[in-house]
mmCIF file of C-alpha atoms and ligand atoms in Angstrom:
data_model
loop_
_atom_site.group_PDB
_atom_site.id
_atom_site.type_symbol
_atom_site.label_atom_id
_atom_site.label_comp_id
_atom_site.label_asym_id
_atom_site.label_seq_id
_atom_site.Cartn_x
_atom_site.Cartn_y
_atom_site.Cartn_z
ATOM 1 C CA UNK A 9 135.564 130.820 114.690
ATOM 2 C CA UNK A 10 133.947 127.877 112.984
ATOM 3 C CA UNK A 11 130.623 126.360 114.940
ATOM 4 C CA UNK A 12 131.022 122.752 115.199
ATOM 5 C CA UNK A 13 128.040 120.864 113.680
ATOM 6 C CA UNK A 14 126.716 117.818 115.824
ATOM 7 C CA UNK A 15 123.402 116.303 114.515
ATOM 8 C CA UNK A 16 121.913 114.087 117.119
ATOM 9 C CA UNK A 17 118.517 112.063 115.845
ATOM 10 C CA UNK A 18 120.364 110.587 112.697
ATOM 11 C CA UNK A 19 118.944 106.846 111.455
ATOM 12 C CA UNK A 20 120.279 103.836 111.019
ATOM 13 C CA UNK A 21 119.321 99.793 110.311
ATOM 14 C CA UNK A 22 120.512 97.041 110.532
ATOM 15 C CA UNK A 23 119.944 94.317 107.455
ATOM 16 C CA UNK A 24 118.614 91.503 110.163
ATOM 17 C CA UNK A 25 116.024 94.292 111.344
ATOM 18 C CA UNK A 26 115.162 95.049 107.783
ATOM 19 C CA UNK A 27 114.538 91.577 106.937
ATOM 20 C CA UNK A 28 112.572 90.949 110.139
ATOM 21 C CA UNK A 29 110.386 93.872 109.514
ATOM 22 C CA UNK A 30 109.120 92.348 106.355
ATOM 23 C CA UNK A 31 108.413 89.357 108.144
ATOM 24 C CA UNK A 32 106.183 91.016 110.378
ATOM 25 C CA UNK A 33 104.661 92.893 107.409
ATOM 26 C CA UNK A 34 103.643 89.848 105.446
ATOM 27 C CA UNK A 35 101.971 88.144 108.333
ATOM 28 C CA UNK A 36 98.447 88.265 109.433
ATOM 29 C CA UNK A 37 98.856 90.584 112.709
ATOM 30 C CA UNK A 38 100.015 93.570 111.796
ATOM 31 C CA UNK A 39 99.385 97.185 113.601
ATOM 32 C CA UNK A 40 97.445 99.015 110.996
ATOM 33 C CA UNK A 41 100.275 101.831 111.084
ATOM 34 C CA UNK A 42 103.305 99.599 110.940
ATOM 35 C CA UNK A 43 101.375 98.232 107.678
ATOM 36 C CA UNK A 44 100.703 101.602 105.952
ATOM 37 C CA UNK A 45 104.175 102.533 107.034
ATOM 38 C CA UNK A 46 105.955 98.814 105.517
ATOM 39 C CA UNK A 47 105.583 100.642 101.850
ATOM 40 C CA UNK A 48 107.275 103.754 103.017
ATOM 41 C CA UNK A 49 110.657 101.877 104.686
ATOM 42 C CA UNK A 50 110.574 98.628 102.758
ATOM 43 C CA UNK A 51 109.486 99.791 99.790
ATOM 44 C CA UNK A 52 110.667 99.147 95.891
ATOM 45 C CA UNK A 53 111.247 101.736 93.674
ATOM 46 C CA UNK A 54 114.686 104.343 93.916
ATOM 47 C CA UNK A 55 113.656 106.597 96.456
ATOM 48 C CA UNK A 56 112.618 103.360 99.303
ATOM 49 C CA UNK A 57 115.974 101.653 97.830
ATOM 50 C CA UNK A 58 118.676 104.664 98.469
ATOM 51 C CA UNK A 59 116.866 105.433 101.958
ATOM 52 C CA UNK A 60 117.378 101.767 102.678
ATOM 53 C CA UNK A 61 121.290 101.962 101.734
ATOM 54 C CA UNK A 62 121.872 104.913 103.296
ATOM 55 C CA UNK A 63 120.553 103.187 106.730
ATOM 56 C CA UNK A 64 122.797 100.523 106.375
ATOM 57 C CA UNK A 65 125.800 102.634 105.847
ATOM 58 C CA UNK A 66 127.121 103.251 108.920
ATOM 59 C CA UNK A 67 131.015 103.785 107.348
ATOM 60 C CA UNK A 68 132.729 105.283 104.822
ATOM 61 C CA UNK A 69 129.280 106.327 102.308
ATOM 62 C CA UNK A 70 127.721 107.896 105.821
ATOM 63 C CA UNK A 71 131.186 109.785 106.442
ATOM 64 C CA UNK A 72 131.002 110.953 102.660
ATOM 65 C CA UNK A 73 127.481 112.506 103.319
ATOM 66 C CA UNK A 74 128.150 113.970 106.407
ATOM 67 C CA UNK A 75 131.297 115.763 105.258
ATOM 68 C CA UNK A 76 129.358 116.954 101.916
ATOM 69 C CA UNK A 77 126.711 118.058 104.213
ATOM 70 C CA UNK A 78 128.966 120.113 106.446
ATOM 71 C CA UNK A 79 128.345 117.815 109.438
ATOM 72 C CA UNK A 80 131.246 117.037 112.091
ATOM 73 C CA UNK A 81 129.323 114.254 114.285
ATOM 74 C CA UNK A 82 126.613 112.414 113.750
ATOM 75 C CA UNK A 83 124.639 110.196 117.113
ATOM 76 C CA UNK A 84 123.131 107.600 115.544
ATOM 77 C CA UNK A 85 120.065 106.247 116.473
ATOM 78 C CA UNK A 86 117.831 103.198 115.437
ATOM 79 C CA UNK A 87 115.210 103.855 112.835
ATOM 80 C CA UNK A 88 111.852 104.034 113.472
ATOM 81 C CA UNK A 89 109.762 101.239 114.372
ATOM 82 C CA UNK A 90 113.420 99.676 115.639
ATOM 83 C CA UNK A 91 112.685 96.335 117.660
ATOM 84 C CA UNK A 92 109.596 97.546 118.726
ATOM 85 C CA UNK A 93 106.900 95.253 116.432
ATOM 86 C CA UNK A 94 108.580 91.844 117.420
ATOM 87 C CA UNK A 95 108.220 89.301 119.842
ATOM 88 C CA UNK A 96 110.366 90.112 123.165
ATOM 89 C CA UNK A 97 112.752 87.290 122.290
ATOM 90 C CA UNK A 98 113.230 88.477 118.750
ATOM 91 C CA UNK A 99 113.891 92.130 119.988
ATOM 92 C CA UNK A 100 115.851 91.731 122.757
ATOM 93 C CA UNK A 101 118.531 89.678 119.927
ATOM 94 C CA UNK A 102 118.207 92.191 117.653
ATOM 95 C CA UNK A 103 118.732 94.919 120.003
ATOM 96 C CA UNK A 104 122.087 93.750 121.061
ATOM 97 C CA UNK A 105 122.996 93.087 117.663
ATOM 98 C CA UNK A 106 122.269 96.643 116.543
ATOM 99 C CA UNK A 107 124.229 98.036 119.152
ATOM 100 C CA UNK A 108 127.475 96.060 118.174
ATOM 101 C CA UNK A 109 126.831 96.993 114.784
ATOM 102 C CA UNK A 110 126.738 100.678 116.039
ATOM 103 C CA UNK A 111 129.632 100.191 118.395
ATOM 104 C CA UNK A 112 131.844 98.693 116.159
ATOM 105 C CA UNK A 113 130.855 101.843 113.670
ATOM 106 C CA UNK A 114 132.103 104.502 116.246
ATOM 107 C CA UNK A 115 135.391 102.733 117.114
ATOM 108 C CA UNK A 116 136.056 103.156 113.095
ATOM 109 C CA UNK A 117 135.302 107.129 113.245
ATOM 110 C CA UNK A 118 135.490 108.036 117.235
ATOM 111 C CA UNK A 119 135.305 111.514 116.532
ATOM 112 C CA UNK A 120 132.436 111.495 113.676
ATOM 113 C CA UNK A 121 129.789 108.945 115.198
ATOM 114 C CA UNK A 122 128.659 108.487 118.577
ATOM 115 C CA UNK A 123 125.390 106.283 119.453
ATOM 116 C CA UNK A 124 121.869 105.837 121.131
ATOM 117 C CA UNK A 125 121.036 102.308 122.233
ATOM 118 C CA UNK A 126 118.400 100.652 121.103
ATOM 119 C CA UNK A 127 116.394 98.523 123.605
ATOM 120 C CA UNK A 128 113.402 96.177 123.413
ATOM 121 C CA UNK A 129 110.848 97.632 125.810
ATOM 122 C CA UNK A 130 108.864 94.040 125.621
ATOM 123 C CA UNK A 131 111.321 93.223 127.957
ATOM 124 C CA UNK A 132 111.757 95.377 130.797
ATOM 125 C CA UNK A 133 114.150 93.653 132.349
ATOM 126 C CA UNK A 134 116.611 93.274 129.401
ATOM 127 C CA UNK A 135 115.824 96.371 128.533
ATOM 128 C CA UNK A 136 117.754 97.409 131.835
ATOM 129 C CA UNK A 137 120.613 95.156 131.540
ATOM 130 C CA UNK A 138 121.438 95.693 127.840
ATOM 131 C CA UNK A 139 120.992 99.792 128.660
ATOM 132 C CA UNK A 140 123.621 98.799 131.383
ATOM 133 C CA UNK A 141 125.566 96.950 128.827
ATOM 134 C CA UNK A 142 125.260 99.716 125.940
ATOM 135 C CA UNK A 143 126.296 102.554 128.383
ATOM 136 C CA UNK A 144 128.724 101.072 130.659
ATOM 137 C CA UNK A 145 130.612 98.492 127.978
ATOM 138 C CA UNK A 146 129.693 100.172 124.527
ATOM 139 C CA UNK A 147 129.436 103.524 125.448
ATOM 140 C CA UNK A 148 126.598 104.898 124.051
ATOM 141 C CA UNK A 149 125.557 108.263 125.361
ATOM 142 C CA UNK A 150 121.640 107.335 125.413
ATOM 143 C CA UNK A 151 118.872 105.516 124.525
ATOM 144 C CA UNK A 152 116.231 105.474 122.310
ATOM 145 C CA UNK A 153 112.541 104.167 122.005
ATOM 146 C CA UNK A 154 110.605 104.812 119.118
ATOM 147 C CA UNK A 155 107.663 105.430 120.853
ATOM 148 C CA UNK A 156 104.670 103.018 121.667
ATOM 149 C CA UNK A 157 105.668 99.295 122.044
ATOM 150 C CA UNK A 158 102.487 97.365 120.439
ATOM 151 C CA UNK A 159 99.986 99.673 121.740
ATOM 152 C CA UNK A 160 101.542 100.255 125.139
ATOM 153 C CA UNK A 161 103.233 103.293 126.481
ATOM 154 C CA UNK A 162 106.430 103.721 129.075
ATOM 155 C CA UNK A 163 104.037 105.151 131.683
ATOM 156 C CA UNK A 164 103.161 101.984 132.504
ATOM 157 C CA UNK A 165 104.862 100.808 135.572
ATOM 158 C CA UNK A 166 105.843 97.390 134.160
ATOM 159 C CA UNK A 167 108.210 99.750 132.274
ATOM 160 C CA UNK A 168 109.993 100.721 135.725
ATOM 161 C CA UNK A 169 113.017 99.097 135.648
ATOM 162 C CA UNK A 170 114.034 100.583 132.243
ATOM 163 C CA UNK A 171 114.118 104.610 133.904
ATOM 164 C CA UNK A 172 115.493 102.780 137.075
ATOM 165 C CA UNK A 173 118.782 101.817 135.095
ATOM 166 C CA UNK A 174 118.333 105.001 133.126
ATOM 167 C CA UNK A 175 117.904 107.203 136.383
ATOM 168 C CA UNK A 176 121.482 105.210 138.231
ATOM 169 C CA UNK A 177 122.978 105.493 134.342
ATOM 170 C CA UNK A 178 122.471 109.511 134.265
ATOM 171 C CA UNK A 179 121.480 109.313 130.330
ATOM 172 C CA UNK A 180 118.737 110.819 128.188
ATOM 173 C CA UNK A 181 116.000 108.679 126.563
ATOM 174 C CA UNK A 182 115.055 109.910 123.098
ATOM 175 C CA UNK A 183 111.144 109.718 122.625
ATOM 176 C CA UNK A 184 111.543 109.107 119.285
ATOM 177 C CA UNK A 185 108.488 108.937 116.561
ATOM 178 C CA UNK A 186 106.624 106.033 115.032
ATOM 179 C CA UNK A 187 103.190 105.923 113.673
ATOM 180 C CA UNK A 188 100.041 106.281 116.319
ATOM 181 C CA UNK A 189 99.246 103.297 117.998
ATOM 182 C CA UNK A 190 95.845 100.792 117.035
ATOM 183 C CA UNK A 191 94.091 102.220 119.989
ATOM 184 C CA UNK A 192 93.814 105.407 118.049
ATOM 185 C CA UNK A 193 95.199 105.483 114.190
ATOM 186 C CA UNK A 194 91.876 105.233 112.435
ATOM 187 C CA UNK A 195 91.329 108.724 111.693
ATOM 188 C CA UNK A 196 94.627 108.786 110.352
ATOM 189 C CA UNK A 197 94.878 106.261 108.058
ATOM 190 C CA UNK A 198 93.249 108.290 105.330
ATOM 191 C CA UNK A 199 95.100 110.725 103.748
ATOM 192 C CA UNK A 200 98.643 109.968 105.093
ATOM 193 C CA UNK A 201 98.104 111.726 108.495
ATOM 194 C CA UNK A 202 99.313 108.503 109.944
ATOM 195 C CA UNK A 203 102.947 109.597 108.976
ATOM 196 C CA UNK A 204 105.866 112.104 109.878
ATOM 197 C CA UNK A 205 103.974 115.093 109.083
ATOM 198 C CA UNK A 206 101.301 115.144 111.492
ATOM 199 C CA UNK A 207 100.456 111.195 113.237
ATOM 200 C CA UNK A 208 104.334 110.644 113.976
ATOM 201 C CA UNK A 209 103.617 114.106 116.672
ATOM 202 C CA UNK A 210 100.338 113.367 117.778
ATOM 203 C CA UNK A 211 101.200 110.109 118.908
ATOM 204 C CA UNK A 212 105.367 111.117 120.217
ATOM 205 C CA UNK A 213 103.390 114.200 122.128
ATOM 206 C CA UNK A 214 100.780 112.255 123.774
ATOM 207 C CA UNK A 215 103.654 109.165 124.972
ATOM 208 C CA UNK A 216 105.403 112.581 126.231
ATOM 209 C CA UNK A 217 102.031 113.909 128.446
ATOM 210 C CA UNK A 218 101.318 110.496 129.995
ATOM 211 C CA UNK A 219 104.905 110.688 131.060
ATOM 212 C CA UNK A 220 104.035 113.648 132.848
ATOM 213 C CA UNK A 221 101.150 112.915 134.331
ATOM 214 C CA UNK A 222 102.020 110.145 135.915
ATOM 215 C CA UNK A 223 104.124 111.301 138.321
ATOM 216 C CA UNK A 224 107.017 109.768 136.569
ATOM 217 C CA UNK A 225 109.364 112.297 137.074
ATOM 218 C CA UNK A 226 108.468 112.239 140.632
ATOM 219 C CA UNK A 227 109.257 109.036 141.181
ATOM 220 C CA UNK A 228 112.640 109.465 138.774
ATOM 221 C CA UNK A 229 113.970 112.524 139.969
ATOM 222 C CA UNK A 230 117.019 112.966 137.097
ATOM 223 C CA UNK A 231 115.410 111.458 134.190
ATOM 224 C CA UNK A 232 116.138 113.234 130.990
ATOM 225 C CA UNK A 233 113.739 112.742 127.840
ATOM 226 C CA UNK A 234 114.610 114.644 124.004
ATOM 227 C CA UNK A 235 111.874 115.350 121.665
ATOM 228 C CA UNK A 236 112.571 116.056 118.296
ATOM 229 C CA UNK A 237 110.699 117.960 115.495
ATOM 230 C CA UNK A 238 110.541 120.950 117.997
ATOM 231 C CA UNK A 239 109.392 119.252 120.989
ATOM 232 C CA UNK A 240 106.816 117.262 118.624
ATOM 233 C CA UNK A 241 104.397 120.662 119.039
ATOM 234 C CA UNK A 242 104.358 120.768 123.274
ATOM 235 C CA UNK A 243 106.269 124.122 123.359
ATOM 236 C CA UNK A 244 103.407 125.683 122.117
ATOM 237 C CA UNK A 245 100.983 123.957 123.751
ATOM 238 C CA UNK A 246 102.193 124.261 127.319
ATOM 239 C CA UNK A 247 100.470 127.529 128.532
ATOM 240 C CA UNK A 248 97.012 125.865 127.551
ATOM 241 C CA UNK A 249 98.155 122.215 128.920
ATOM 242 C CA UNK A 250 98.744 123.903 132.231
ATOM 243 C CA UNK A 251 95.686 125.884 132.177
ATOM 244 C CA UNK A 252 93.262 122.672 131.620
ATOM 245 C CA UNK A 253 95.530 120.479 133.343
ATOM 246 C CA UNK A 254 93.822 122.229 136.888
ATOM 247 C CA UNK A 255 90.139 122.014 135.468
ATOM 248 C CA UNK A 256 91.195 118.057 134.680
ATOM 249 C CA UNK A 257 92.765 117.583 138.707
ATOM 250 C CA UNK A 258 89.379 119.608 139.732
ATOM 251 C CA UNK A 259 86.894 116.980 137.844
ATOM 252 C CA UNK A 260 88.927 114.228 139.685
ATOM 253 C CA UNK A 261 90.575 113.077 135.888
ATOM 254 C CA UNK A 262 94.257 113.315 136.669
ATOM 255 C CA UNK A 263 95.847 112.687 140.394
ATOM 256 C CA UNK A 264 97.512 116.480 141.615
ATOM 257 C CA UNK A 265 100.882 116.512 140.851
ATOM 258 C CA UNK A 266 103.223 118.658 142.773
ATOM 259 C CA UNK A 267 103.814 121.044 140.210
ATOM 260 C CA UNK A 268 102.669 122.204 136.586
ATOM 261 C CA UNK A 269 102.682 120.039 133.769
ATOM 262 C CA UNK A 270 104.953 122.949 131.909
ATOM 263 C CA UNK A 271 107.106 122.538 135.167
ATOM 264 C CA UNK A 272 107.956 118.904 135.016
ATOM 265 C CA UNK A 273 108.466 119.676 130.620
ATOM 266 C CA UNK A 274 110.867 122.743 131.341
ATOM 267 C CA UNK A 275 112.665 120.439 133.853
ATOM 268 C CA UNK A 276 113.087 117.443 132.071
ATOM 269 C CA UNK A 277 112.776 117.595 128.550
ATOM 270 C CA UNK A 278 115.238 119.037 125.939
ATOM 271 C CA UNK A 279 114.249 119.336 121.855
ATOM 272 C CA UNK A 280 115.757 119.128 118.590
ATOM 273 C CA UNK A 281 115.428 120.403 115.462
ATOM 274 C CA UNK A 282 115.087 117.410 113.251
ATOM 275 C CA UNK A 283 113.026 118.140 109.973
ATOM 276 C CA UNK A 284 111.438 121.543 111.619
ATOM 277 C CA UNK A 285 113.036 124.417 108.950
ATOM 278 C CA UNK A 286 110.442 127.190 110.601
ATOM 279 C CA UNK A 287 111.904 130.497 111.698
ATOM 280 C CA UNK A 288 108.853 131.244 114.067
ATOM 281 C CA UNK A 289 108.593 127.684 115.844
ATOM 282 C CA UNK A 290 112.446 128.181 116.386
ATOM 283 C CA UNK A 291 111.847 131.495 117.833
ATOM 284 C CA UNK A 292 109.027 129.817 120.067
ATOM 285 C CA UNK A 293 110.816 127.342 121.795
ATOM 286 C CA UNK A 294 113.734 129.335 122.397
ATOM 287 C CA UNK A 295 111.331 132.265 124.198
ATOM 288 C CA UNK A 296 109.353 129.060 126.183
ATOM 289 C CA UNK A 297 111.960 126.568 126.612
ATOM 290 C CA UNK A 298 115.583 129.182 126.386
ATOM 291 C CA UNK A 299 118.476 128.421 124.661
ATOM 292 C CA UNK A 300 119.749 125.827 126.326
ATOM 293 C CA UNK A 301 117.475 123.187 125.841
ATOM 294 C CA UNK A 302 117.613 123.239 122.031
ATOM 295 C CA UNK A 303 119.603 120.843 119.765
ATOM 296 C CA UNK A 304 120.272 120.538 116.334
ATOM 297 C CA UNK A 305 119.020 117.246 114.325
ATOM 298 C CA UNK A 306 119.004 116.503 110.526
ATOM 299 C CA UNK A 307 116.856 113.271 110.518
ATOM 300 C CA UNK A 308 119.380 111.841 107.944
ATOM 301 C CA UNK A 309 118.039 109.864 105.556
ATOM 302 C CA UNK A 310 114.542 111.091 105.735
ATOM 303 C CA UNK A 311 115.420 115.078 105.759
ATOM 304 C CA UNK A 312 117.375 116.919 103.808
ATOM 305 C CA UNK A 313 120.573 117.497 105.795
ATOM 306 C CA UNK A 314 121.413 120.347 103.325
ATOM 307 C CA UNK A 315 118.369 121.997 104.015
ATOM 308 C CA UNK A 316 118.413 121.866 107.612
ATOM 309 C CA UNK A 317 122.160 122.965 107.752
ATOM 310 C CA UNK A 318 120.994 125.876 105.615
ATOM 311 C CA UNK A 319 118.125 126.805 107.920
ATOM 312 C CA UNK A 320 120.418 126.773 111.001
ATOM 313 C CA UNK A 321 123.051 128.803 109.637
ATOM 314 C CA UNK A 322 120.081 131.492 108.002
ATOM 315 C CA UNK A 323 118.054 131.659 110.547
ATOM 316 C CA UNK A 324 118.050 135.149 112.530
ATOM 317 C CA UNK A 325 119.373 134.176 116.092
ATOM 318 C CA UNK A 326 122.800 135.087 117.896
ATOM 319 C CA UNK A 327 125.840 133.189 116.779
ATOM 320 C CA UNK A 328 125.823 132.525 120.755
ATOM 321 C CA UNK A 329 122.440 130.865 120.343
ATOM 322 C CA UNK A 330 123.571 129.483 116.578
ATOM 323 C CA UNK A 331 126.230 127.625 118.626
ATOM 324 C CA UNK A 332 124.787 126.230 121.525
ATOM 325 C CA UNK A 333 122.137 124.843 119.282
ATOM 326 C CA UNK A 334 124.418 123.615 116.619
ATOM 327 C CA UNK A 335 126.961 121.950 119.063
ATOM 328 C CA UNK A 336 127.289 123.259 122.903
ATOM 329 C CA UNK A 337 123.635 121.671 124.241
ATOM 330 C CA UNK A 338 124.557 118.154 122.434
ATOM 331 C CA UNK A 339 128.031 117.869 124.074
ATOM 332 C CA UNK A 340 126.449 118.698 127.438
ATOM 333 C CA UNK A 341 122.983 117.059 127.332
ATOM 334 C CA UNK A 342 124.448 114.285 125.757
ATOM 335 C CA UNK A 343 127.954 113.964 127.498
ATOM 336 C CA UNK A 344 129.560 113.732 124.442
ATOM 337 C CA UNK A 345 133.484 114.104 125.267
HETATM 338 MN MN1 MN B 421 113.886 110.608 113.003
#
């Protein structure tokens, strides 16, 4: 039998986003990674001009792809930085305008697109009500936040009513990536560490840990979060984040939690694949995390969906596994009817 392919971290924009992002970039204030990252997502030139269409396309052009690709349904998400580098006014607009755009996308293809929400975390409150709004009304099966909101991170309990409509909603947040935040980007401004291949993790990992430390998911006891690019590194970390984790409560530097850092992860989090074509870290978060908590993600435009189709099918796994990965987790995790 054929295994259904569901990719669930795929980008899109919307053109008042776009055009608001290069209003941000050509002012005077602007995070030092947003900036290096302006000539990567607004750039000229072919390659910065056919990602830029293919982010707008939510129709007939993205349905085109995804059936040359081999993919059956596609959750779309908000492309990194989303709202997340304007003023709360400005974001909270655009935020409800993306997700119409979105929502009107899915009622054209119901059974090829469903959605995240995107939110503007610079207003908590907002934030809850237009979650309410995208779930309840539009039904999106999530939310997404592309990590730090102008240096600030969701840990921080001004962020509380956002999980508190998230927690009564019963739906995931996806932590996604974005550049590292001021407080800590200048080592990777040289060299292009400040982007996907090594800043986007450092940065997505660390948001995840002070999530965990916290006490977060002691105070939210259903909350769901999805890392992608294989859990942004934590799988293999966890052993050692345990282990130091007790020598950090012993020195007084983090409050005791009531269980293991690696507890809280295995309990809450789930991972996808997006842009992560390695065999061996497969085979490593399967053996930490199991099966279950694994999903399949193409990271279109920014991936090659070919290549990560290719991988999926290759790789040396059950087709049991090869299945829950490629479709079973997504429909469950993200209630996808
Ligand atoms: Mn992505």
């Amino acid at each position: 039998m054929k295994i259904k392919r569901i990719a669930v971290e795929e980008a899109f924009v919307t053109e008042e986003i776009a055009r608001e992002w290069k209003k941000v970039l050509s002012g005077k204030c602007v995070e030092p990674g947003f900036r290096m990252m302006g000539s990567s997502i607004l750039g000229e030139g072919p390659v910065a001009e056919k990602v830029h269409s293919r982010l707008i396309d939510v129709g007939v052009g993205r349905i085109a792809q995804m059936d040359a690709d081999g993919i059956d349904m596609a959750v779309l998400s908000i492309t990194s930085p989303g709202v997340q580098v304007f003023d709360g006014v400005t974001a909270t607009r655009l935020a409800e305008n993306a997700n119409d755009v979105l929502s009107a996308a899915i009622s054209a293809y119901p059974a090829r697109l469903a959605g995240l929400a995107a939110i503007a975390p610079q207003n908590p409150e907002g934030a809850a009500k237009e979650l309410e709004r995208a779930i309840g009304t539009l039904g999106m099966k999530g939310y997404l936040i592309n990590s730090h909101t102008m240096g600030e991170y969701l840990d921080d309990a001004k962020f509380r009513p956002i999980f508190e409509a998230a927690d009564a909603l019963d739906v995931p947040l996806y932590l996604h990536p974005r550049e590292p935040a001021p407080s800590m980007v200048a080592p990777f401004l040289d060299y292009g560490l400040y982007f996907a291949g090594w800043g986007f993790a450092v940065e997505t990992a660390t948001h995840a840990l002070r999530l965990i430390m916290s006490g977060l998911f002691d105070r939210f006891t259903k909350l769901k979060i999805v890392l992608g690019h294989m859990g942004e590194g934590l799988p293999f970390w966890l052993q050692r984040i345990d282990n130091r984790y007790l020598l950090q409560v012993k020195i007084g530097a983090v409050r005791k939690l009531p269980r293991l850092p690696s507890e809280y992860f295995q309990d809450h989090f789930f991972i996808t694949t997006s842009g992560v074509m390695s065999a061996p870290a497969l085979q490593l978060s399967i053996d930490v995390l199991g099966e279950e908590k694994i999903m399949f993600a193409a990271d279109y435009p920014y991936e090659s969906v070919e290549d990560g189709v290719k991988f999926m099918n290759e790789v040396n796994i059950t087709d049991a596994q090869r299945r829950k990965i490629f479709s079973d987790n997504a429909i469950r995790i993200f209630a996808l009817g």
